[in-house]
Amino acid sequence: MALPSRKEVPTDLTWDLSALYPNDAAWERDLTKLATEVSKFQTDFTDQLTTPEQLVAALTALEAIEQKATFIEHYAFLQQATDMTDPHYNELLTKADQALAQKDAKLAFFTIQAANNSAETLEKVIQLAPRFASVIRHLKQDKKSLLAPQTEATLALLSPTLNAPENIYTTARAADMEFLDFEVDGKTYPMSFVLYENTYQYHPNKEVRHRAFNAFSQTLKKYQDTLAATYYTKVASEKTLATLRGYDSVFDYLLSKQEVSCELFDRQIDLILNELGPVMQQYARLIQQAHGLEQMTFADLQIDLDPDFSPKVALADAPSYIKEAVAPLGKNYQDMVMEAFPKRWVDFALNAGKETGGFETTPYNAHPYILMSWTNELADVYTLVHELGHAGQAILTMQNNSILGCDPSMYLIEAPSTFNELLLTHSLTAKTSDPRTKRFAYTKMLTNTFYHNFVTHLLEAAFQREVYQLVDQGKTFDGAKLCSIKKQVLQKFWGDAVVIDDRAALTWMRQSHYYMGLYSYTYSAGLTIATQAFLKLLAEPQKEVAAWVDFLKLGDQLPPLEAAKVAGVDISTETPLKNTIAFLAQTVEQIKELSTQLD
């Protein structure tokens, strides 16, 4: 059965964009106003950025411009994400991208001229307007890598083109890939990217699961060289930008934006590959034994240990799960995120052309927006509570920071979301003494929270590292090379516990994170912080809740090492990561002990 069109889904399953604009006409008017405000900024501040007072005035004007720009961008982007096959939505997004590129090009002079001021002048800006402290911090850091004004303006104009590979990839995945239906025992099963990701890879029936994986892989393989070329375009452009800005390595360039060293990046990947791999291999063998599988394959990794004890969760029941899960963070936080339901922050619909997976994004001075596809699985509750973690942080940062200093380092970005997943598992286990229910909750924590963030995305990061090393060496790649790299990474992590074949090697084609710089590794980095903060919260609830909320309020006030300390976690050493891996090893042992009891 084909997925419904966007126009066929009920309104109550969709998000409400009226918080941004009532209609396209109002959006178009703001496009015109944005161009006028940008031109005025050029007139008012070009060569007029030499005193602290002028800098504060310019930054204040920039706040208003970026406020308008974020509404324009989100109104177009959010609609296009719900149906990438709609020409009207695609046109809106193209117009928004062009308008924002023009804005960035015309404002490029500001960063260069502002950064040319003395350290003393820049410090006085902070004294006059403390809300701009993070902007000044970045100006000082970026000064050495800034190019000539005309070059910066040209790069800004080219940003839609430089960012096009991600859109090409997601459009191909959502609109062009045609997956063949498959048959098991006389029954025909419809196939799509979303159906495989959300349903079939978890299916308890081995034949359904394996035939779905085969059908899914057959389509992916047809696109491997096209998508490899798309990906190469992206990473090659990043390498070019790194070289232009004076960086010896693309790693240094991409990590500088996160204010993170290569040491932290490599530690995150190497420790998990080497020390978590054996732990997850134990769990894979447990799955194989429980299901009586002759061999454990990549297609079997997502199945439940106890599929007969896997409750369905109707969308109507989601609010009660969320409310109970986030209760430990206090009533204020709880009330804040529960607004998601009556105010329609979330697009739950499952329709043709919609972006897969889930994301959260918050236009400054509006409510958050969350995209996901509800399929009545407990995994959907984990996705929702995860994205609400992002939403809660976004609201608190908006309340406590300028729009120019709202976004924390990418290194920290996944901590609030994964923290909420741990809260959900805690709420599931705290209210039962039944060993089967406890085992179910622990396996969900392992397979939803940690597998997704500590395994899936970490293995993406290990793959990325190999790819960027090729690019740093001036080498290229095709689809076969990427499959070879992915296969080697998977084999290193899973050892002889899981059979990794050529279909598993196509997994690099399933995720858009590769087009977002060095993003994938930050999931495990954020979860490391979240896990240690969560364990502290269980030990000292009152003290640690306050510390965690203070962390959520930070925005970009502090670089990662200092920000994590606000949450009570010292990431300057490997101890938090090792402790988190030990926590996972303990969880696997608990699952094994409960399994023995039940057997």
Coordinates of C-alpha atoms in Angstrom, one line a residue:
M1 CA 0.0 0.0 0.0
A2 CA 1.4 3.4 -1.0
L3 CA 1.9 6.1 1.5
P4 CA -0.7 8.9 1.4
S5 CA 0.1 12.2 -0.2
R6 CA 0.8 15.2 2.0
K7 CA -2.7 16.7 1.2
E8 CA -4.3 13.5 2.5
V9 CA -2.9 13.4 6.0
P10 CA -5.1 14.8 8.9
T11 CA -4.2 18.3 10.0
D12 CA -3.8 17.3 13.7
L13 CA -0.9 15.1 12.7
T14 CA 1.0 18.1 11.2
W15 CA 2.8 21.0 12.7
D16 CA 1.4 24.5 12.9
L17 CA 3.5 27.0 10.9
S18 CA 1.1 30.0 11.7
A19 CA 3.6 30.9 14.5
L20 CA 5.8 32.0 11.7
Y21 CA 3.5 33.4 8.9
P22 CA -0.2 33.1 8.2
N23 CA 0.4 32.6 4.5
D24 CA 2.9 32.9 1.7
A25 CA 2.1 36.5 1.0
A26 CA 3.2 37.5 4.5
W27 CA 6.4 35.6 4.0
E28 CA 7.0 37.3 0.7
R29 CA 6.6 40.7 2.4
D30 CA 9.3 39.8 4.9
L31 CA 11.6 38.8 2.1
T32 CA 11.4 42.3 0.7
K33 CA 11.8 43.8 4.2
L34 CA 14.9 41.7 4.8
A35 CA 16.6 43.0 1.7
T36 CA 15.8 46.6 2.8
E37 CA 17.2 46.1 6.3
V38 CA 20.4 44.5 5.0
S39 CA 21.0 47.4 2.6
K40 CA 20.5 49.8 5.4
F41 CA 22.9 47.9 7.6
Q42 CA 25.5 48.2 4.8
T43 CA 25.0 52.0 4.6
D44 CA 25.0 52.5 8.3
F45 CA 28.0 50.4 9.3
T46 CA 30.4 49.9 6.4
D47 CA 33.7 51.4 7.6
Q48 CA 31.9 52.5 10.8
L49 CA 32.9 49.7 13.1
T50 CA 35.9 51.2 15.0
T51 CA 34.4 52.0 18.4
P52 CA 32.7 49.8 21.0
E53 CA 29.5 51.8 20.7
Q54 CA 29.4 51.4 16.9
L55 CA 30.0 47.6 17.3
V56 CA 27.1 47.3 19.9
A57 CA 24.8 49.3 17.6
A58 CA 25.7 47.0 14.6
L59 CA 25.2 43.8 16.6
T60 CA 21.8 45.1 17.8
A61 CA 20.8 45.7 14.2
L62 CA 22.1 42.3 13.3
E63 CA 19.8 40.7 15.9
A64 CA 16.8 42.2 14.1
I65 CA 18.0 41.0 10.7
E66 CA 18.8 37.5 11.9
Q67 CA 15.4 37.3 13.6
K68 CA 13.6 38.0 10.3
A69 CA 16.0 35.7 8.5
T70 CA 15.3 32.7 10.8
F71 CA 11.5 33.0 10.2
I72 CA 12.0 33.2 6.5
E73 CA 14.3 30.2 6.4
H74 CA 12.2 28.0 8.6
Y75 CA 8.9 28.8 6.9
A76 CA 10.4 27.5 3.6
F77 CA 12.5 24.7 4.9
L78 CA 9.9 23.2 7.2
Q79 CA 7.3 22.9 4.4
Q80 CA 9.8 21.4 2.0
A81 CA 10.8 18.8 4.6
T82 CA 7.3 17.5 4.7
D83 CA 7.0 16.9 1.0
M84 CA 10.2 17.1 -1.1
T85 CA 8.2 16.3 -4.2
D86 CA 6.1 19.4 -4.1
P87 CA 7.3 22.0 -6.6
H88 CA 5.8 24.9 -4.7
Y89 CA 7.7 24.0 -1.5
N90 CA 10.9 23.5 -3.5
E91 CA 10.5 26.9 -5.0
L92 CA 10.0 28.5 -1.6
L93 CA 13.1 26.9 -0.3
T94 CA 15.1 28.0 -3.3
K95 CA 14.0 31.6 -2.9
A96 CA 14.8 31.5 0.8
D97 CA 18.3 30.1 0.2
Q98 CA 19.0 32.8 -2.4
A99 CA 17.7 35.6 -0.2
L100 CA 19.8 34.4 2.8
A101 CA 22.9 33.9 0.6
Q102 CA 22.5 37.6 -0.6
K103 CA 22.1 38.6 3.0
D104 CA 25.3 36.8 4.1
A105 CA 27.2 38.2 1.2
K106 CA 26.2 41.8 1.9
L107 CA 27.0 41.4 5.6
A108 CA 30.3 39.6 5.2
F109 CA 32.1 42.9 5.7
F110 CA 30.9 43.1 9.3
T111 CA 32.9 40.1 10.6
I112 CA 36.1 41.3 8.8
Q113 CA 35.9 44.9 9.9
A114 CA 34.8 44.0 13.5
A115 CA 37.6 41.5 13.9
N116 CA 40.2 44.0 12.9
N117 CA 39.6 46.0 16.1
S118 CA 42.0 45.7 19.0
A119 CA 41.4 43.2 21.8
E120 CA 40.8 46.1 24.1
T121 CA 38.0 47.5 21.9
L122 CA 36.4 44.1 21.6
E123 CA 36.5 43.6 25.4
K124 CA 34.7 46.9 25.8
V125 CA 31.9 45.6 23.7
I126 CA 31.3 42.9 26.2
Q127 CA 31.3 45.4 29.0
L128 CA 28.7 47.5 27.3
A129 CA 26.5 44.5 26.1
P130 CA 27.4 41.2 27.9
R131 CA 24.9 39.3 25.7
F132 CA 27.4 39.6 22.8
A133 CA 30.3 38.0 24.7
S134 CA 30.2 34.8 22.6
V135 CA 30.2 36.8 19.4
I136 CA 33.3 38.6 20.5
R137 CA 35.0 35.3 21.5
H138 CA 34.4 33.9 18.0
L139 CA 35.6 37.1 16.3
K140 CA 38.9 36.8 18.1
Q141 CA 39.2 33.1 17.1
D142 CA 38.2 33.6 13.5
K143 CA 40.4 36.6 12.8
K144 CA 43.3 34.5 11.5
S145 CA 41.2 32.6 9.0
L146 CA 39.2 35.4 7.5
L147 CA 39.7 36.1 3.8
A148 CA 39.5 39.4 1.9
P149 CA 36.1 41.1 2.0
Q150 CA 35.2 40.3 -1.6
T151 CA 36.2 36.7 -1.2
E152 CA 34.0 36.3 1.9
A153 CA 31.1 37.9 0.1
T154 CA 31.6 35.5 -2.9
L155 CA 31.7 32.5 -0.6
A156 CA 28.5 33.6 1.1
L157 CA 26.8 34.0 -2.3
L158 CA 28.0 30.5 -3.2
S159 CA 26.6 28.9 0.0
P160 CA 23.5 27.5 -1.6
T161 CA 25.7 25.8 -4.2
L162 CA 28.2 24.6 -1.6
N163 CA 25.4 23.2 0.5
A164 CA 23.5 21.6 -2.4
P165 CA 24.9 18.1 -2.0
E166 CA 22.9 17.5 1.1
N167 CA 19.7 18.6 -0.6
I168 CA 20.5 16.4 -3.7
Y169 CA 21.0 13.4 -1.4
T170 CA 17.8 13.9 0.6
T171 CA 15.8 14.6 -2.5
A172 CA 17.1 11.5 -4.2
R173 CA 16.3 9.5 -1.1
A174 CA 12.8 10.8 -0.6
A175 CA 11.7 11.5 -4.2
D176 CA 13.6 9.4 -6.6
M177 CA 14.5 6.1 -5.0
E178 CA 11.9 3.4 -5.9
F179 CA 12.0 0.4 -3.7
L180 CA 10.4 -2.8 -4.9
D181 CA 7.7 -4.5 -2.8
F182 CA 8.6 -8.0 -1.6
E183 CA 6.7 -11.2 -0.8
V184 CA 6.8 -13.6 2.1
D185 CA 4.5 -16.6 2.4
G186 CA 2.2 -15.3 -0.2
K187 CA 1.8 -11.8 1.4
T188 CA 3.1 -8.7 -0.4
Y189 CA 4.9 -6.1 1.7
P190 CA 5.1 -2.5 0.4
M191 CA 8.7 -1.1 0.6
S192 CA 10.0 2.5 1.0
F193 CA 13.0 4.1 2.7
V194 CA 10.8 5.1 5.7
L195 CA 9.2 1.7 6.0
Y196 CA 12.5 -0.1 6.1
E197 CA 14.1 2.3 8.6
N198 CA 11.0 2.5 10.9
T199 CA 9.5 -1.0 10.6
Y200 CA 11.2 -3.8 8.7
Q201 CA 14.6 -3.6 10.3
Y202 CA 12.9 -4.3 13.6
H203 CA 10.6 -7.0 12.3
P204 CA 10.5 -10.2 14.4
N205 CA 9.9 -12.4 11.4
K206 CA 13.3 -13.4 10.0
E207 CA 12.1 -13.9 6.4
V208 CA 10.4 -10.5 6.4
R209 CA 13.4 -8.8 7.8
H210 CA 15.9 -10.4 5.5
R211 CA 13.9 -10.0 2.3
A212 CA 13.2 -6.4 3.2
F213 CA 16.9 -5.8 3.7
N214 CA 17.6 -7.4 0.4
A215 CA 15.0 -5.3 -1.4
F216 CA 16.2 -2.2 0.4
S217 CA 19.9 -2.9 -0.5
Q218 CA 19.1 -3.6 -4.2
T219 CA 17.8 0.0 -4.6
L220 CA 20.6 1.6 -2.6
K221 CA 23.2 -0.2 -4.8
K222 CA 21.7 1.4 -8.0
Y223 CA 22.5 4.8 -6.6
Q224 CA 25.9 4.2 -5.0
D225 CA 28.1 5.9 -7.6
T226 CA 25.7 8.9 -8.0
L227 CA 25.6 9.5 -4.2
A228 CA 29.3 8.9 -3.9
A229 CA 29.9 11.7 -6.4
T230 CA 27.5 13.9 -4.5
Y231 CA 29.3 13.2 -1.3
Y232 CA 32.7 13.8 -2.8
T233 CA 31.5 17.2 -4.0
K234 CA 30.7 18.1 -0.4
V235 CA 33.9 16.9 1.2
A236 CA 36.1 18.3 -1.6
S237 CA 34.5 21.7 -1.1
E238 CA 35.2 21.5 2.6
K239 CA 38.8 20.7 1.9
T240 CA 39.1 23.6 -0.5
L241 CA 37.6 26.0 2.2
A242 CA 40.0 24.6 4.8
T243 CA 43.0 25.3 2.5
L244 CA 41.7 28.8 1.6
R245 CA 41.4 29.7 5.3
G246 CA 44.9 28.5 6.0
Y247 CA 44.2 25.1 7.7
D248 CA 46.6 22.2 7.0
S249 CA 43.9 19.7 7.6
V250 CA 40.1 19.6 6.9
F251 CA 39.8 18.1 10.4
D252 CA 41.3 21.3 12.0
Y253 CA 39.0 23.4 9.9
L254 CA 35.8 21.6 10.8
L255 CA 36.6 21.1 14.5
S256 CA 37.6 24.7 15.0
K257 CA 34.0 25.7 14.5
Q258 CA 33.1 23.3 17.4
E259 CA 36.0 24.6 19.6
V260 CA 37.2 21.0 19.9
S261 CA 40.6 19.5 19.5
C262 CA 41.5 16.6 17.2
E263 CA 42.5 14.8 20.4
L264 CA 38.9 14.8 21.7
F265 CA 37.6 13.8 18.3
D266 CA 40.0 10.8 17.9
R267 CA 39.5 9.7 21.5
Q268 CA 35.7 9.5 21.1
I269 CA 36.1 7.3 18.0
D270 CA 39.0 5.1 19.1
L271 CA 37.8 4.3 22.7
I272 CA 34.4 3.3 21.5
L273 CA 35.6 1.3 18.6
N274 CA 38.1 -0.6 20.8
E275 CA 36.3 -0.8 24.1
L276 CA 32.6 -0.7 23.4
G277 CA 32.9 -3.1 20.4
P278 CA 33.4 -6.2 22.6
V279 CA 30.5 -5.2 24.8
M280 CA 28.1 -4.9 21.9
Q281 CA 29.4 -8.1 20.5
Q282 CA 28.2 -9.8 23.7
Y283 CA 24.8 -8.3 23.2
A284 CA 24.7 -9.4 19.5
R285 CA 25.4 -13.0 20.6
L286 CA 22.6 -12.8 23.1
I287 CA 20.2 -11.7 20.4
Q288 CA 21.4 -14.6 18.2
Q289 CA 20.9 -17.1 20.9
A290 CA 17.5 -15.8 21.9
H291 CA 16.2 -16.0 18.4
G292 CA 17.9 -19.2 17.5
L293 CA 19.7 -17.7 14.5
E294 CA 22.2 -19.8 12.7
Q295 CA 24.3 -16.7 12.2
M296 CA 23.9 -13.1 13.3
T297 CA 23.8 -10.7 10.3
F298 CA 23.7 -7.0 9.9
A299 CA 20.0 -7.3 9.1
D300 CA 19.4 -8.8 12.5
L301 CA 21.0 -6.1 14.7
Q302 CA 17.9 -4.0 15.3
I303 CA 15.5 -6.8 16.4
D304 CA 14.2 -6.9 20.0
L305 CA 15.6 -9.5 22.4
D306 CA 12.0 -10.3 23.3
P307 CA 9.8 -9.3 20.4
D308 CA 6.7 -10.9 22.0
F309 CA 7.0 -8.3 24.8
S310 CA 7.2 -5.2 22.7
P311 CA 4.2 -3.0 23.4
K312 CA 2.8 -0.8 20.7
V313 CA 2.4 2.9 21.6
A314 CA -0.5 4.8 20.1
L315 CA 0.1 8.5 19.5
A316 CA -2.7 9.3 22.0
D317 CA -0.6 7.7 24.7
A318 CA 2.6 9.6 23.9
P319 CA 1.9 12.6 26.2
S320 CA 1.6 10.4 29.3
Y321 CA 5.0 8.7 28.5
I322 CA 6.7 12.1 27.9
K323 CA 5.2 13.7 31.0
E324 CA 6.3 11.0 33.3
A325 CA 9.7 10.7 31.7
V326 CA 10.7 14.3 32.1
A327 CA 9.2 14.8 35.6
P328 CA 12.6 14.5 37.4
L329 CA 13.6 17.8 35.7
G330 CA 10.8 19.7 37.6
K331 CA 7.4 21.0 36.8
N332 CA 8.6 24.1 34.9
Y333 CA 10.6 22.0 32.5
Q334 CA 7.7 19.4 32.3
D335 CA 5.1 22.1 31.5
M336 CA 7.4 23.7 29.0
V337 CA 7.9 20.6 26.8
M338 CA 4.3 19.4 27.2
E339 CA 3.2 22.4 25.2
A340 CA 4.4 20.4 22.2
F341 CA 1.1 18.6 22.0
P342 CA -1.6 21.3 22.2
K343 CA 0.5 23.8 20.2
R344 CA 1.3 21.3 17.4
W345 CA 5.1 21.5 17.5
V346 CA 5.4 18.0 16.0
D347 CA 4.8 16.7 12.5
F348 CA 3.8 13.1 13.1
A349 CA 2.4 12.3 9.7
L350 CA 3.7 9.5 7.5
N351 CA 3.4 10.6 3.9
A352 CA 5.0 10.3 0.6
G353 CA 7.9 12.7 -0.1
K354 CA 8.5 13.5 3.6
E355 CA 12.1 13.6 5.0
T356 CA 13.0 10.5 6.9
G357 CA 14.2 10.2 10.4
G358 CA 13.6 13.0 12.9
F359 CA 14.9 16.5 13.7
E360 CA 14.2 19.5 15.9
T361 CA 14.7 23.1 14.9
T362 CA 13.6 26.3 16.7
P363 CA 13.2 29.7 15.0
Y364 CA 14.2 32.3 17.6
N365 CA 11.2 33.8 19.3
A366 CA 8.9 31.0 18.1
H367 CA 8.1 27.6 19.4
P368 CA 10.2 24.5 18.4
Y369 CA 9.3 22.3 15.4
I370 CA 9.9 18.6 15.4
L371 CA 9.7 16.3 12.4
M372 CA 9.2 12.5 12.8
S373 CA 6.9 9.8 11.5
W374 CA 4.8 8.0 14.1
T375 CA 4.5 4.3 13.5
N376 CA 3.1 3.2 16.9
E377 CA 6.3 1.7 18.2
L378 CA 8.1 2.4 21.5
A379 CA 11.0 3.6 19.4
D380 CA 8.8 6.5 18.4
V381 CA 8.5 7.6 22.0
Y382 CA 12.3 7.6 22.2
T383 CA 12.6 9.7 19.1
L384 CA 10.0 12.2 20.4
V385 CA 11.6 12.5 23.9
H386 CA 15.0 12.9 22.2
E387 CA 13.8 15.8 20.0
L388 CA 12.0 17.4 22.9
G389 CA 15.3 17.4 24.7
H390 CA 16.6 19.6 21.9
A391 CA 13.4 21.7 22.1
G392 CA 13.7 22.2 25.8
Q393 CA 17.3 23.4 25.4
A394 CA 16.3 25.7 22.5
I395 CA 13.6 27.4 24.6
L396 CA 15.9 27.9 27.6
T397 CA 18.7 29.2 25.5
M398 CA 16.4 31.7 23.7
Q399 CA 15.2 32.9 27.1
N400 CA 18.8 33.5 28.2
N401 CA 20.8 34.5 25.2
S402 CA 20.9 36.8 22.2
I403 CA 19.9 35.2 18.8
L404 CA 23.6 35.8 17.9
G405 CA 24.8 33.6 20.9
C406 CA 22.1 30.9 21.1
D407 CA 23.7 28.0 19.3
P408 CA 26.0 25.8 21.5
S409 CA 29.0 24.0 20.0
M410 CA 28.1 21.0 17.9
Y411 CA 30.1 18.9 20.4
L412 CA 27.4 19.6 23.0
I413 CA 24.3 19.6 20.9
E414 CA 23.2 16.0 21.5
A415 CA 23.6 16.0 25.3
P416 CA 20.1 17.3 26.1
S417 CA 18.4 15.0 23.7
T418 CA 20.1 11.8 24.9
F419 CA 19.7 12.9 28.5
N420 CA 15.9 12.8 28.0
E421 CA 16.2 9.3 26.5
L422 CA 17.8 8.1 29.7
L423 CA 15.0 9.7 31.7
L424 CA 12.5 7.7 29.6
T425 CA 14.2 4.4 30.4
H426 CA 14.4 5.4 34.0
S427 CA 10.6 6.0 34.1
L428 CA 10.0 2.6 32.5
T429 CA 12.2 0.7 34.9
A430 CA 11.3 2.6 38.1
K431 CA 7.7 1.6 38.2
T432 CA 8.1 -2.2 37.9
S433 CA 9.7 -5.2 39.7
D434 CA 8.8 -7.6 36.9
P435 CA 12.1 -9.0 35.4
R436 CA 10.7 -9.2 31.9
T437 CA 9.6 -5.6 32.0
K438 CA 12.9 -4.5 33.4
R439 CA 14.8 -6.4 30.8
F440 CA 12.6 -4.8 28.1
A441 CA 13.4 -1.3 29.4
Y442 CA 17.1 -2.0 29.7
T443 CA 17.3 -3.4 26.1
K444 CA 15.4 -0.3 24.9
M445 CA 17.9 1.9 26.6
L446 CA 20.7 -0.1 25.0
T447 CA 19.2 -0.4 21.5
N448 CA 17.4 2.9 21.2
T449 CA 19.5 5.4 23.1
F450 CA 23.0 3.9 23.1
Y451 CA 22.9 1.8 20.0
H452 CA 21.6 4.7 17.9
N453 CA 24.0 7.3 19.3
F454 CA 27.0 5.3 20.5
V455 CA 27.1 2.7 17.8
T456 CA 25.3 3.8 14.6
H457 CA 26.4 7.4 14.6
L458 CA 29.9 6.6 16.0
L459 CA 30.5 4.1 13.2
E460 CA 29.4 6.9 10.8
A461 CA 32.1 9.0 12.4
A462 CA 34.7 6.3 12.1
F463 CA 33.8 6.0 8.4
Q464 CA 33.9 9.8 8.0
R465 CA 37.4 9.9 9.5
E466 CA 38.7 7.5 6.9
V467 CA 37.0 9.5 4.1
Y468 CA 38.4 12.9 5.2
Q469 CA 41.8 11.4 5.5
L470 CA 41.6 10.4 1.9
V471 CA 40.5 14.0 1.0
D472 CA 43.3 15.4 3.1
Q473 CA 45.8 13.3 1.0
G474 CA 44.3 14.6 -2.2
K475 CA 42.7 11.3 -3.1
T476 CA 39.2 10.7 -4.5
F477 CA 36.7 7.9 -4.1
D478 CA 33.7 6.2 -5.8
G479 CA 30.8 4.1 -4.5
A480 CA 32.9 0.9 -4.3
K481 CA 35.6 2.6 -2.2
L482 CA 33.0 4.0 0.2
C483 CA 31.5 0.5 0.6
S484 CA 34.9 -0.9 1.2
I485 CA 35.6 1.6 4.0
K486 CA 32.2 1.1 5.6
K487 CA 32.6 -2.6 5.5
Q488 CA 36.0 -2.5 7.2
V489 CA 34.7 -0.2 10.0
L490 CA 31.7 -2.4 10.6
Q491 CA 33.9 -5.5 10.7
K492 CA 36.3 -3.9 13.2
F493 CA 33.5 -3.0 15.6
W494 CA 31.5 -6.2 15.4
G495 CA 34.3 -8.7 15.0
D496 CA 33.2 -12.3 14.4
A497 CA 29.9 -11.8 16.2
V498 CA 28.1 -10.4 13.2
V499 CA 28.4 -11.3 9.5
I500 CA 29.1 -8.1 7.6
D501 CA 28.4 -8.5 3.9
D502 CA 28.3 -6.2 0.8
R503 CA 24.7 -5.2 1.6
A504 CA 25.8 -4.0 5.0
A505 CA 28.5 -2.0 3.4
L506 CA 25.9 0.2 1.6
T507 CA 24.9 1.6 5.0
W508 CA 26.8 4.8 4.3
M509 CA 24.0 5.7 1.9
R510 CA 21.4 5.8 4.7
Q511 CA 22.3 9.0 6.6
S512 CA 22.4 12.7 5.8
H513 CA 24.8 13.4 8.7
Y514 CA 27.8 13.0 6.4
Y515 CA 26.8 16.3 4.7
M516 CA 27.0 18.2 8.1
G517 CA 30.7 18.2 8.7
L518 CA 32.1 16.3 11.7
Y519 CA 28.7 15.9 13.3
S520 CA 28.1 12.2 13.7
Y521 CA 30.7 11.7 16.4
T522 CA 29.0 14.4 18.6
Y523 CA 26.1 12.1 19.3
S524 CA 28.4 9.9 21.4
A525 CA 30.2 12.9 22.8
G526 CA 26.8 14.4 23.9
L527 CA 25.6 11.1 25.3
T528 CA 28.8 10.8 27.3
I529 CA 28.1 14.1 29.0
A530 CA 24.4 13.2 29.3
T531 CA 25.1 9.7 30.9
Q532 CA 27.4 11.1 33.6
A533 CA 25.0 14.0 34.4
F534 CA 22.1 11.6 34.5
L535 CA 23.9 9.3 37.0
K536 CA 24.7 12.3 39.1
L537 CA 21.1 13.3 39.0
L538 CA 20.0 9.9 40.3
A539 CA 22.5 10.3 43.2
E540 CA 21.6 13.9 44.1
P541 CA 18.4 15.0 42.4
Q542 CA 17.9 18.5 43.8
K543 CA 21.5 19.6 43.2
E544 CA 22.0 18.1 39.8
V545 CA 18.6 19.1 38.3
A546 CA 19.6 22.8 38.9
A547 CA 23.1 22.1 37.4
W548 CA 21.5 20.4 34.3
V549 CA 19.0 23.3 33.8
D550 CA 21.9 25.8 34.1
F551 CA 23.7 23.8 31.4
L552 CA 20.7 23.9 29.1
K553 CA 20.5 27.7 29.5
L554 CA 24.1 28.3 28.4
G555 CA 23.7 28.5 24.6
D556 CA 27.1 29.6 23.2
Q557 CA 28.3 31.3 26.4
L558 CA 31.1 28.8 27.0
P559 CA 33.2 26.5 24.8
P560 CA 32.6 22.7 25.3
L561 CA 35.1 21.9 28.0
E562 CA 33.8 24.7 30.3
A563 CA 30.2 24.2 29.4
A564 CA 30.3 20.4 30.3
K565 CA 31.7 21.4 33.7
V566 CA 28.5 23.4 34.4
A567 CA 26.8 20.0 34.1
G568 CA 29.4 18.5 36.4
V569 CA 31.3 16.6 33.8
D570 CA 35.0 17.0 33.1
I571 CA 35.6 16.0 29.4
S572 CA 39.2 17.0 29.4
T573 CA 40.1 13.4 30.4
E574 CA 38.9 10.1 29.1
T575 CA 37.3 9.2 32.4
P576 CA 33.7 10.2 31.5
L577 CA 33.8 8.2 28.3
K578 CA 35.3 5.1 30.0
N579 CA 32.7 5.4 32.8
T580 CA 30.0 5.5 30.2
I581 CA 31.3 2.4 28.4
A582 CA 31.5 0.7 31.8
F583 CA 27.9 1.7 32.4
L584 CA 26.9 0.0 29.1
A585 CA 28.9 -3.1 30.0
Q586 CA 27.0 -3.2 33.3
T587 CA 23.7 -2.8 31.4
V588 CA 24.5 -5.8 29.1
E589 CA 25.3 -7.9 32.2
Q590 CA 22.0 -6.9 33.8
I591 CA 20.2 -7.9 30.6
K592 CA 22.1 -11.3 30.6
E593 CA 21.2 -11.9 34.3
L594 CA 17.5 -11.1 33.8
S595 CA 17.5 -13.4 30.7
T596 CA 18.9 -16.2 32.9
Q597 CA 16.2 -15.6 35.5
L598 CA 13.5 -15.7 32.8
D599 CA 14.9 -18.8 31.2

